[in-house]
Amino acid sequence: MAQSSEETQVTQEAQDPKPQRCALKTRLGHQLPHRVFLDNWQSGLTVAMVSVPLSISLGIASAGGDPSAPLMGVSTAFWGGLCASIFSSSDFNIIGPAGALSGMLNAATIKFGGAEVLPYLSLISAGFIFLIYLLGLQRYLLLMPTAVFEGFTLAVAFIIGLGQLEMALDLSPDGPKSEHFHENLIRSLEALHGYSLAPAILFFVMTALLLALVKYAGKIKGRSVPWTVLIPIFTILLGYLSDQKMLGGIVLPTLKDKYGTLKPRVVEAPSTPLAEFAEGQVIELIRTAFGISFVAVLETLISAKIAEQRMNYPFDSSRETLGLMVCHAVCGAVGALPPTGVFVRTSLNVQLRATHRMSQMINAIAVFLIFVVAMPVFSYLPQAAVAALLVFASIKMAPVHYIAMLWRSDRRSCFLLIMTTSICVFLDPVYGLVVGMVVALLRDAAETARAESRVTLDKAAVEVSSTGTPLSDHGVLSKWATASFDHGANLAVKPSPLATLNHLVQHFACGKPRKQMDNDLHNHDYESAVLYEPMGSMTFLCASKHLSRLQALARKNPPCIIVSLEHVTRIDIDGSQTLAKAAQEIKAHGCEVALVVPDLLLNGPILKKAAWVSEFKGDGHLYSSVAEAKAECSI
């Protein structure tokens, strides 16, 4: 079979380990700069065309009604992309203004009294990101269930989408804006009676067109069509005709009506001193900057990770964090917004088969050229068209399929997602992420505390493997279930009152039979050796549960209890001390104890110096396998 051109290049790279001087490392191997440019100019230019209208829209979503809002968005796309192309690690991740930060930035604009605070927040967040980089904390930020992050994403989709009512329908709500999204939404809903028909029609038609064309005509003859560029550019003509009063009395408010003629703003440091924003709100300013850095690092790494999985080409999370820090510092210095990795443009860059960060550099340069040459043209972009573009983006952000999957297969994770979304929408996005992570970690800790293990009765009637595992059918295997033993020994976790009420309703109202524990292991006779095997970790989370089971086994007075650590992956000092205590109590009941510890665990830092393990070794009751313990243990 003939090799593809990419496979051929990779093969040649493997055969020639010494790259030429000045060659750049790409996913296709080392290539000369001109070759890299030819491979990436189309992807970079296409992403730039998509990025400009999106950046204008996200700038408006981030900085509200501030006159500089659209320009700050495009400036962020240029400076963020340029810095990331030089200092970051991922060859596919696109850095720029993002929806994930827009809600937080808009709230900060309202809270601190102006969009000029946003560059300061970018500078302060750069310090936090640098601290994350120095301490290597970026790897811990990814210890987050997908349900929590998707809950945050859904909240951002709500905040962006429902926050466009004013521009979509040309509303004029009464009173000042609030920093809380739901209060602003109520203001907009109360002003619905004053909507304008022409902007409303344009908004709904354009939103429907974008959704339909992207879904059903996203590719024509195998090539992606940038509808998010073409349709907004077409509406610029409508905006211009409306501005020149050439639509027969139809009025479409444009960006020019709200922000004036858009002019290039490449570098414009904030003129208001930070002290005016921070006066009396220093802690709040720092908290907001920390939240921005937290979300920015998280989204950047996740975006890069998704690109890595799709392209099967790795990136360095530490360097990606450092690159993001440079982006925040530079964007803050030039008066732009805090940037982050963006899913939509990164996905487009991946689809267009970019091979190197040069694609992002070309994207940044193209955004700059459009920014300098054609920015006044975008002044005629109708506000309703901007709202439609943002609503389209929010709908595409919403993880509808993932929520449906959770509802079918994992209701607890689905409720975790809903809880995270609610906190993000009604309180604060950072609070939602933190609470979601804490609840998820506590839930997983509770699952670990169940202390999975295996209890096996060494009966002659049942054929077992060398580790004591039954080799018979599933019906007999249920006798060895830990849950069954816990139920019989009264060690099972008691359900909460709410769970008990739910079971009663299901039993009496729905006719669902109660769950029965068959073949209760605890009620069997213990005339021969018992094998107890903890599974997974043996730490403070689950040590007490293992102790309770071993105490219950000792009260059955078997001639010997074999405690095997062959399936233990990790043990801490609490787990070690618990095993020592369990061994003492088993001996106090007149039972013999055999300890099976694999060499890897035995030579680890915890058990290597444990006195009780040395005592077992001295007594000759320490073994390296279950088979050896059963052969030597006197029963």
XYZ file of C-alpha atoms in Angstrom:
635
model
C 0.000 0.000 0.000
C 1.343 3.422 -0.922
C 2.174 5.749 1.940
C 0.496 9.127 2.297
C 2.648 12.232 2.017
C 2.454 12.811 5.796
C 3.451 9.204 6.531
C 6.323 9.508 4.044
C 7.603 12.648 5.731
C 7.383 11.045 9.165
C 9.259 7.985 7.854
C 11.964 10.181 6.356
C 12.284 12.036 9.637
C 12.706 8.744 11.521
C 15.400 7.654 9.067
C 17.207 11.001 9.260
C 17.521 11.818 12.977
C 19.775 14.838 12.285
C 17.541 17.689 11.107
C 18.895 20.409 8.857
C 20.040 23.674 10.383
C 17.178 26.157 10.913
C 14.601 23.360 10.521
C 11.459 23.630 12.664
C 9.979 20.671 14.513
C 6.435 19.982 13.337
C 4.025 17.094 13.695
C 5.347 15.899 10.312
C 8.966 16.002 11.442
C 11.647 18.665 11.062
C 11.006 20.991 8.128
C 12.528 24.176 6.743
C 10.661 27.420 7.575
C 9.377 27.999 4.031
C 7.886 24.503 3.976
C 6.218 25.094 7.353
C 4.787 28.380 6.029
C 3.324 26.651 2.965
C 1.735 23.984 5.186
C 0.153 26.500 7.571
C -0.788 29.689 5.713
C -4.267 28.488 4.787
C -5.167 27.393 8.307
C -3.752 30.587 9.826
C -5.576 32.877 7.390
C -8.886 31.031 7.770
C -8.713 31.136 11.564
C -8.002 34.882 11.362
C -11.086 35.473 9.206
C -13.195 33.660 11.791
C -11.395 35.316 14.676
C -12.065 38.971 13.772
C -15.903 38.982 13.995
C -15.793 36.615 16.972
C -13.242 38.805 18.741
C -15.358 41.896 18.173
C -18.366 40.068 19.593
C -16.494 38.641 22.573
C -14.953 42.033 23.283
C -18.457 43.465 23.505
C -19.580 40.543 25.694
C -16.560 41.100 27.969
C -16.520 44.893 28.276
C -20.234 45.641 27.872
C -21.095 49.088 26.566
C -17.602 50.523 26.886
C -16.609 52.305 23.634
C -13.328 50.383 23.512
C -14.971 46.946 23.857
C -14.816 45.749 20.198
C -11.267 47.044 19.742
C -10.027 45.386 22.935
C -11.349 42.055 21.662
C -9.466 42.251 18.342
C -6.326 43.572 20.049
C -6.418 40.538 22.357
C -6.684 38.205 19.357
C -3.572 39.790 17.819
C -1.308 40.087 20.869
C -2.437 36.832 22.471
C -1.954 34.885 19.253
C 1.426 36.463 18.533
C 2.845 35.741 22.006
C 1.459 32.199 22.066
C 3.018 31.430 18.684
C 6.433 32.286 20.148
C 6.313 31.108 23.752
C 3.672 28.359 24.001
C 4.044 24.642 23.403
C 0.978 23.411 21.533
C 1.182 23.576 17.748
C -2.617 23.802 17.465
C -3.979 25.773 20.430
C -5.296 29.232 19.509
C -5.073 31.944 22.195
C -7.382 34.959 22.207
C -10.559 36.398 23.749
C -12.867 33.606 24.889
C -16.416 33.110 26.010
C -15.304 31.344 29.182
C -13.888 34.618 30.534
C -16.440 37.035 29.071
C -18.950 36.694 31.912
C -16.275 37.251 34.555
C -14.792 40.209 32.682
C -18.172 41.833 32.115
C -18.971 41.506 35.826
C -15.579 43.047 36.654
C -16.255 45.948 34.258
C -19.510 46.700 36.074
C -18.092 46.103 39.562
C -15.004 48.297 39.189
C -16.568 50.983 37.036
C -15.067 50.627 33.576
C -13.329 48.439 31.019
C -9.960 50.055 31.752
C -9.670 47.754 34.764
C -9.427 44.712 32.472
C -5.792 45.273 31.359
C -4.836 45.628 35.030
C -6.610 42.364 35.779
C -4.669 40.774 32.925
C -1.374 41.948 34.433
C -2.263 40.731 37.937
C -3.502 37.401 36.587
C -0.158 37.037 34.772
C 1.485 37.055 38.209
C -0.831 34.306 39.438
C -0.201 32.238 36.302
C 3.541 32.608 36.803
C 3.115 31.361 40.380
C 1.143 28.376 39.059
C 3.990 27.710 36.616
C 6.724 27.985 39.281
C 4.944 25.596 41.654
C 3.894 23.214 38.888
C 0.249 23.525 39.950
C -1.111 23.275 36.408
C -1.243 19.492 36.682
C -3.585 19.772 39.692
C -5.976 22.092 37.892
C -6.808 19.235 35.541
C -7.974 17.080 38.469
C -11.501 18.028 37.580
C -14.313 15.751 36.368
C -15.617 16.515 32.931
C -19.060 17.085 34.478
C -17.778 20.065 36.479
C -16.055 21.725 33.538
C -19.009 21.113 31.247
C -21.257 22.609 33.949
C -19.076 25.711 33.838
C -19.233 25.698 30.026
C -23.036 25.460 30.122
C -23.168 28.409 32.536
C -20.984 30.473 30.194
C -23.293 29.540 27.303
C -26.293 30.801 29.297
C -24.499 34.001 30.320
C -23.355 34.806 26.778
C -26.545 33.763 24.987
C -29.164 35.292 27.270
C -26.998 38.354 27.769
C -27.560 39.427 24.155
C -31.237 40.354 24.450
C -30.503 44.081 24.485
C -28.540 44.060 21.214
C -30.717 41.404 19.573
C -33.999 43.251 20.114
C -32.687 46.824 20.515
C -33.931 47.070 24.111
C -33.371 49.974 26.499
C -33.670 48.603 30.067
C -34.079 51.004 32.975
C -31.459 51.460 35.671
C -27.741 50.624 35.850
C -26.325 47.195 35.088
C -25.645 44.755 37.911
C -22.565 42.588 38.288
C -24.871 39.568 38.634
C -26.057 38.037 35.388
C -29.538 36.996 36.553
C -30.343 40.558 37.679
C -29.349 41.938 34.272
C -31.471 39.275 32.599
C -34.504 40.352 34.633
C -33.849 43.984 33.571
C -33.828 42.925 29.927
C -36.996 40.838 30.250
C -38.826 43.749 31.873
C -37.939 45.890 28.830
C -39.166 43.389 26.203
C -42.214 45.515 25.416
C -39.902 48.086 23.796
C -38.336 45.763 21.220
C -37.658 46.836 17.611
C -38.981 44.615 14.846
C -36.223 44.967 12.225
C -33.283 44.035 14.523
C -35.355 41.198 15.971
C -36.047 39.734 12.518
C -32.377 40.047 11.508
C -31.299 38.393 14.768
C -33.589 35.376 14.467
C -32.975 34.888 10.731
C -29.189 35.128 11.091
C -29.114 32.782 14.114
C -31.217 30.202 12.278
C -29.069 30.534 9.150
C -25.830 30.045 11.065
C -27.148 26.977 12.880
C -28.584 25.412 9.726
C -25.679 26.154 7.386
C -22.985 25.066 9.837
C -24.825 21.813 10.514
C -25.996 20.876 7.026
C -23.544 22.711 4.774
C -20.459 22.968 6.936
C -18.425 21.392 4.147
C -18.882 21.708 0.417
C -16.911 19.251 -1.726
C -14.847 18.303 1.310
C -13.838 21.888 2.152
C -14.975 23.740 5.268
C -17.060 26.852 4.620
C -16.558 29.697 7.160
C -20.215 30.708 7.493
C -19.405 32.606 10.699
C -17.345 34.942 8.496
C -19.462 35.123 5.352
C -22.838 35.837 6.937
C -21.646 38.622 9.298
C -19.749 40.257 6.409
C -22.960 40.202 4.342
C -24.834 41.949 7.172
C -22.249 44.762 7.102
C -23.816 45.796 3.798
C -27.240 45.935 5.474
C -25.763 47.985 8.291
C -24.184 50.437 5.860
C -27.424 50.830 3.888
C -29.301 51.414 7.145
C -26.754 54.010 8.249
C -27.172 55.808 4.911
C -30.989 55.574 5.280
C -31.292 53.524 2.095
C -33.498 50.707 3.460
C -36.835 52.501 3.099
C -37.136 53.551 6.716
C -35.863 50.261 8.187
C -33.372 50.986 10.977
C -30.711 48.490 12.027
C -28.585 49.813 14.917
C -24.899 49.162 14.171
C -21.716 49.136 16.190
C -21.117 52.663 14.886
C -24.283 53.857 16.622
C -23.047 52.505 19.952
C -19.256 52.741 19.753
C -18.578 55.245 16.977
C -16.343 54.495 14.013
C -14.016 51.625 14.948
C -10.363 52.586 14.609
C -7.221 50.476 15.092
C -6.115 50.193 18.705
C -2.918 48.161 18.718
C -1.348 49.653 21.860
C -3.285 51.779 24.320
C -2.316 51.422 27.934
C -5.056 52.351 30.443
C -4.972 56.004 31.450
C -6.843 55.618 34.745
C -4.537 54.628 37.636
C -5.158 51.248 39.211
C -5.598 52.934 42.593
C -8.930 54.378 41.449
C -10.282 50.911 40.703
C -8.716 49.255 43.764
C -9.771 51.901 46.285
C -11.555 49.998 49.041
C -11.705 46.851 46.846
C -8.159 45.518 46.857
C -9.141 42.043 48.067
C -11.960 41.862 45.543
C -9.599 42.948 42.746
C -7.092 40.247 43.683
C -9.831 37.618 43.979
C -11.141 38.520 40.537
C -7.652 38.334 39.010
C -7.078 34.947 40.637
C -10.361 33.666 39.216
C -9.374 34.873 35.757
C -5.986 33.142 35.978
C -7.601 29.926 37.265
C -10.126 29.745 34.422
C -7.589 30.866 31.798
C -5.042 28.165 32.689
C -7.754 25.532 32.941
C -9.347 26.320 29.587
C -6.000 26.730 27.828
C -4.748 23.336 28.997
C -8.030 21.597 28.199
C -8.117 23.163 24.734
C -4.513 22.062 24.120
C -5.318 18.593 25.486
C -8.257 18.166 23.121
C -6.048 19.200 20.186
C -3.376 16.758 21.354
C -5.872 13.881 21.391
C -7.224 14.739 17.954
C -3.830 15.143 16.305
C -1.931 12.562 18.376
C 0.862 15.076 18.880
C 1.939 16.060 22.411
C 2.397 19.421 24.091
C 4.162 20.526 27.287
C 1.627 21.718 29.879
C 4.319 23.579 31.825
C 5.472 25.542 28.791
C 1.877 26.142 27.724
C 1.253 27.723 31.134
C 4.383 29.862 30.799
C 3.278 30.973 27.328
C -0.137 31.938 28.680
C 1.560 33.998 31.392
C 3.455 35.951 28.702
C 0.189 36.458 26.792
C -1.533 37.900 29.877
C 1.399 40.156 30.704
C 1.679 41.547 27.160
C -2.096 41.946 26.700
C -2.269 43.817 29.993
C 0.611 46.087 29.013
C -0.956 47.048 25.655
C -4.458 47.589 27.051
C -6.129 44.383 25.847
C -8.260 41.725 27.552
C -6.952 38.663 29.424
C -6.689 35.889 26.778
C -7.074 32.145 27.021
C -7.221 29.064 24.821
C -10.334 29.004 22.656
C -12.066 25.771 21.658
C -13.817 26.905 18.468
C -10.764 28.424 16.769
C -8.476 25.649 18.008
C -10.875 23.072 16.596
C -10.896 24.904 13.259
C -7.090 25.014 13.276
C -7.038 21.248 13.859
C -9.589 20.594 11.116
C -7.469 22.569 8.674
C -4.504 20.286 9.467
C -2.097 22.844 10.901
C 1.340 21.414 11.571
C 3.108 24.094 13.621
C 2.633 27.188 15.783
C 3.399 29.218 12.672
C -0.302 28.800 11.899
C -1.077 30.890 14.982
C 1.548 33.469 14.020
C 0.000 33.806 10.553
C -3.402 34.093 12.235
C -2.125 36.913 14.477
C -0.506 38.813 11.594
C -3.654 38.484 9.471
C -5.798 39.741 12.375
C -3.414 42.704 12.701
C -3.682 43.569 9.000
C -7.480 43.371 9.079
C -7.438 45.374 12.302
C -5.368 48.185 10.786
C -6.819 48.268 7.271
C -10.475 47.222 7.518
C -11.573 47.986 11.072
C -13.752 50.997 10.099
C -15.739 48.675 7.825
C -16.792 46.571 10.827
C -18.339 49.704 12.341
C -21.365 48.970 10.131
C -21.845 45.484 11.588
C -25.437 45.451 12.933
C -25.726 44.943 16.674
C -28.325 42.245 16.027
C -25.763 40.410 13.860
C -23.229 40.534 16.701
C -25.882 39.179 19.074
C -26.716 36.381 16.624
C -23.043 35.451 16.332
C -22.701 35.271 20.127
C -25.937 33.310 20.553
C -24.758 30.892 17.856
C -21.454 30.488 19.690
C -23.247 29.916 23.008
C -25.513 27.257 21.483
C -22.482 25.472 20.026
C -20.785 25.688 23.439
C -23.671 24.043 25.309
C -22.758 20.352 25.947
C -26.221 19.031 25.070
C -25.111 15.555 23.983
C -22.897 15.143 27.040
C -25.758 16.117 29.382
C -28.066 13.622 27.661
C -25.446 10.890 28.054
C -25.048 11.691 31.775
C -28.807 11.641 32.292
C -28.984 8.174 30.769
C -25.946 6.637 32.448
C -24.754 8.701 35.440
C -27.423 10.764 37.194
C -25.115 11.786 40.039
C -22.641 13.389 37.632
C -25.558 15.029 35.833
C -26.739 16.624 39.095
C -23.131 17.711 39.757
C -23.118 19.432 36.358
C -26.438 21.165 37.089
C -25.223 22.279 40.524
C -22.031 23.743 39.030
C -24.018 25.568 36.350
C -26.442 27.034 38.900
C -23.682 28.374 41.148
C -21.819 29.844 38.165
C -24.944 31.602 36.880
C -26.418 32.898 40.136
C -23.263 33.517 42.196
C -19.880 33.470 40.474
C -18.173 31.236 37.867
C -15.115 30.683 40.079
C -17.313 29.689 43.018
C -19.064 27.212 40.748
C -15.802 25.632 39.608
C -14.358 25.432 43.130
C -17.533 24.043 44.713
C -17.931 21.562 41.860
C -14.339 20.351 42.261
C -14.694 20.035 46.055
C -17.967 18.112 45.789
C -16.485 15.822 43.121
C -13.373 15.134 45.217
C -15.488 14.463 48.322
C -17.680 12.123 46.301
C -14.648 10.215 45.047
C -13.202 10.177 48.583
C -16.455 8.657 49.822
C -16.234 6.007 47.107
C -12.642 5.254 48.119
C -13.724 5.062 51.762
C -15.970 2.122 50.830
C -12.699 0.163 50.852
C -13.140 -2.324 48.045
C -11.865 -5.739 49.022
C -12.359 -9.449 48.454
C -13.180 -11.994 51.152
C -12.712 -15.653 50.228
C -13.552 -18.777 52.229
C -11.063 -21.531 51.432
C -13.604 -24.355 51.159
C -12.772 -27.675 49.536
C -16.141 -27.668 47.757
C -15.189 -24.618 45.762
C -12.327 -24.610 43.294
C -10.132 -21.535 43.726
C -7.156 -20.062 41.921
C -3.687 -19.566 43.399
C -4.876 -16.257 44.881
C -8.013 -17.766 46.382
C -10.361 -16.383 43.732
C -13.352 -18.696 43.035
C -13.275 -20.296 39.614
C -16.960 -21.244 39.535
C -19.977 -19.505 38.034
C -21.414 -16.108 38.912
C -23.977 -17.517 41.363
C -21.239 -18.868 43.628
C -19.069 -15.810 43.120
C -21.695 -13.702 44.910
C -20.742 -15.452 48.163
C -17.412 -13.663 48.032
C -18.861 -10.174 47.547
C -17.627 -7.588 50.054
C -21.020 -5.857 50.008
C -22.655 -9.087 51.121
C -20.171 -9.494 53.965
C -20.650 -5.877 55.088
C -24.407 -6.360 55.115
C -24.223 -9.483 57.248
C -21.652 -7.980 59.640
C -23.695 -4.772 60.001
C -20.856 -2.755 58.457
C -22.758 -1.392 55.466
C -23.065 2.397 55.172
C -26.488 3.476 56.391
C -28.481 5.352 53.738
C -29.356 8.980 54.352
C -32.950 9.843 55.361
C -33.533 11.202 51.853
C -32.253 7.981 50.261
C -34.415 5.926 52.650
C -37.472 7.996 51.700
C -36.665 7.483 48.010
C -36.450 3.702 48.515
C -39.779 3.679 50.357
C -41.463 5.649 47.573
C -40.041 3.318 44.926
C -41.153 0.272 46.934
C -44.694 1.301 47.887
C -45.621 3.775 45.144
C -43.767 2.287 42.186
C -43.872 -1.374 43.224
C -40.109 -1.771 42.934
C -38.894 -4.710 45.056
C -36.396 -4.054 47.794
C -32.811 -5.048 47.138
C -31.975 -8.333 48.820
C -28.544 -9.587 49.846
C -28.366 -13.266 48.881
C -25.700 -15.807 49.883
C -24.590 -13.780 52.875
C -20.932 -14.643 53.353
C -20.985 -13.614 57.004
C -23.374 -16.464 57.903
C -21.131 -19.243 56.553
C -19.047 -21.494 58.784
C -15.419 -20.466 59.147
C -13.760 -23.852 59.560
C -10.808 -23.174 57.289
C -8.539 -20.313 56.290
C -10.008 -16.980 55.226
C -8.353 -14.826 52.584
C -8.818 -11.055 52.894
C -7.585 -8.920 49.986
C -7.824 -5.111 50.099
C -8.182 -3.653 46.610
C -6.678 -0.384 45.442
C -5.356 2.105 47.978
C -4.859 1.440 51.690
C -4.942 4.977 53.036
C -6.601 7.093 55.723
C -9.759 7.220 53.582
C -10.475 3.520 53.788
C -8.261 2.154 56.590
C -10.995 2.136 59.227
C -13.311 0.132 56.958
C -10.673 -2.541 56.424
C -10.096 -2.677 60.193
C -13.810 -3.192 60.837
C -13.954 -6.077 58.358
C -10.897 -7.784 59.823
C -12.355 -7.393 63.323
C -15.603 -8.978 62.125
C -13.649 -11.834 60.546
C -11.687 -12.384 63.768
C -14.926 -12.699 65.751
C -15.858 -15.677 63.543
C -12.741 -17.463 64.927
C -11.327 -19.022 61.749
C -8.118 -21.001 62.264
C -6.147 -18.571 60.041
C -6.670 -15.240 58.309
C -4.454 -14.492 55.317
C -4.187 -10.754 54.648
C -2.908 -10.261 51.122
C -1.689 -6.863 49.881
C -1.084 -8.104 46.344
C -3.836 -5.855 44.981
C -2.924 -2.784 47.028
C -1.603 -0.001 44.829
C -0.653 2.471 47.555
C -0.371 2.517 51.337
C 0.149 5.429 53.718
C 1.098 5.571 57.400
C -2.545 5.362 58.502
C -3.045 2.225 56.441
C 0.115 0.669 57.899
C -0.885 1.406 61.500
C -4.386 0.083 60.848
C -2.999 -3.214 59.574
C -0.772 -3.467 62.669
C -3.778 -2.921 64.938
C -5.861 -5.440 62.999
C -3.114 -8.064 63.308
C -2.991 -7.577 67.091
C -6.765 -7.944 67.465
C -6.853 -11.051 65.258
C -4.149 -12.664 67.397
C -6.071 -11.675 70.534
C -8.976 -13.802 69.257
C -6.681 -16.820 69.002
C -6.422 -16.748 65.205
C -3.246 -17.156 63.243
C -2.321 -14.308 60.871
C -0.373 -14.632 57.617
C 0.704 -11.511 55.756
C 1.293 -11.486 51.999
C 3.225 -8.454 50.730
C 4.682 -8.158 47.207
C 8.312 -7.021 46.979
C 7.459 -3.666 45.416
C 5.233 -2.698 48.342
C 7.530 -4.301 50.913
C 10.480 -2.192 49.790
C 8.413 0.985 49.720
C 8.985 3.845 52.178
C 6.058 2.920 54.467
C 6.387 -0.833 55.067
C 10.154 -1.082 54.717
C 10.735 0.458 58.151
C 7.499 -0.640 59.848
C 8.259 -2.509 63.079
C 5.163 -4.711 62.868
C 6.177 -5.919 59.374
C 9.646 -6.771 60.690
C 7.960 -8.726 63.484
C 5.945 -10.744 60.978
C 9.111 -11.413 59.007
C 10.928 -12.559 62.145
C 8.087 -14.928 63.084
C 8.104 -16.443 59.591
C 4.551 -15.254 58.822
C 5.469 -12.884 55.978
C 5.003 -14.334 52.473
C 5.372 -13.133 48.901
C 2.304 -14.951 47.475
C -1.037 -16.329 48.648
C -0.144 -19.832 47.477
C 2.984 -19.771 49.645
C 1.001 -18.510 52.638
C -1.637 -21.230 52.259
C 1.027 -23.908 51.956
C 2.894 -22.774 55.082
C 0.013 -21.587 57.270
C -0.900 -24.260 59.857
C -4.664 -24.668 59.950
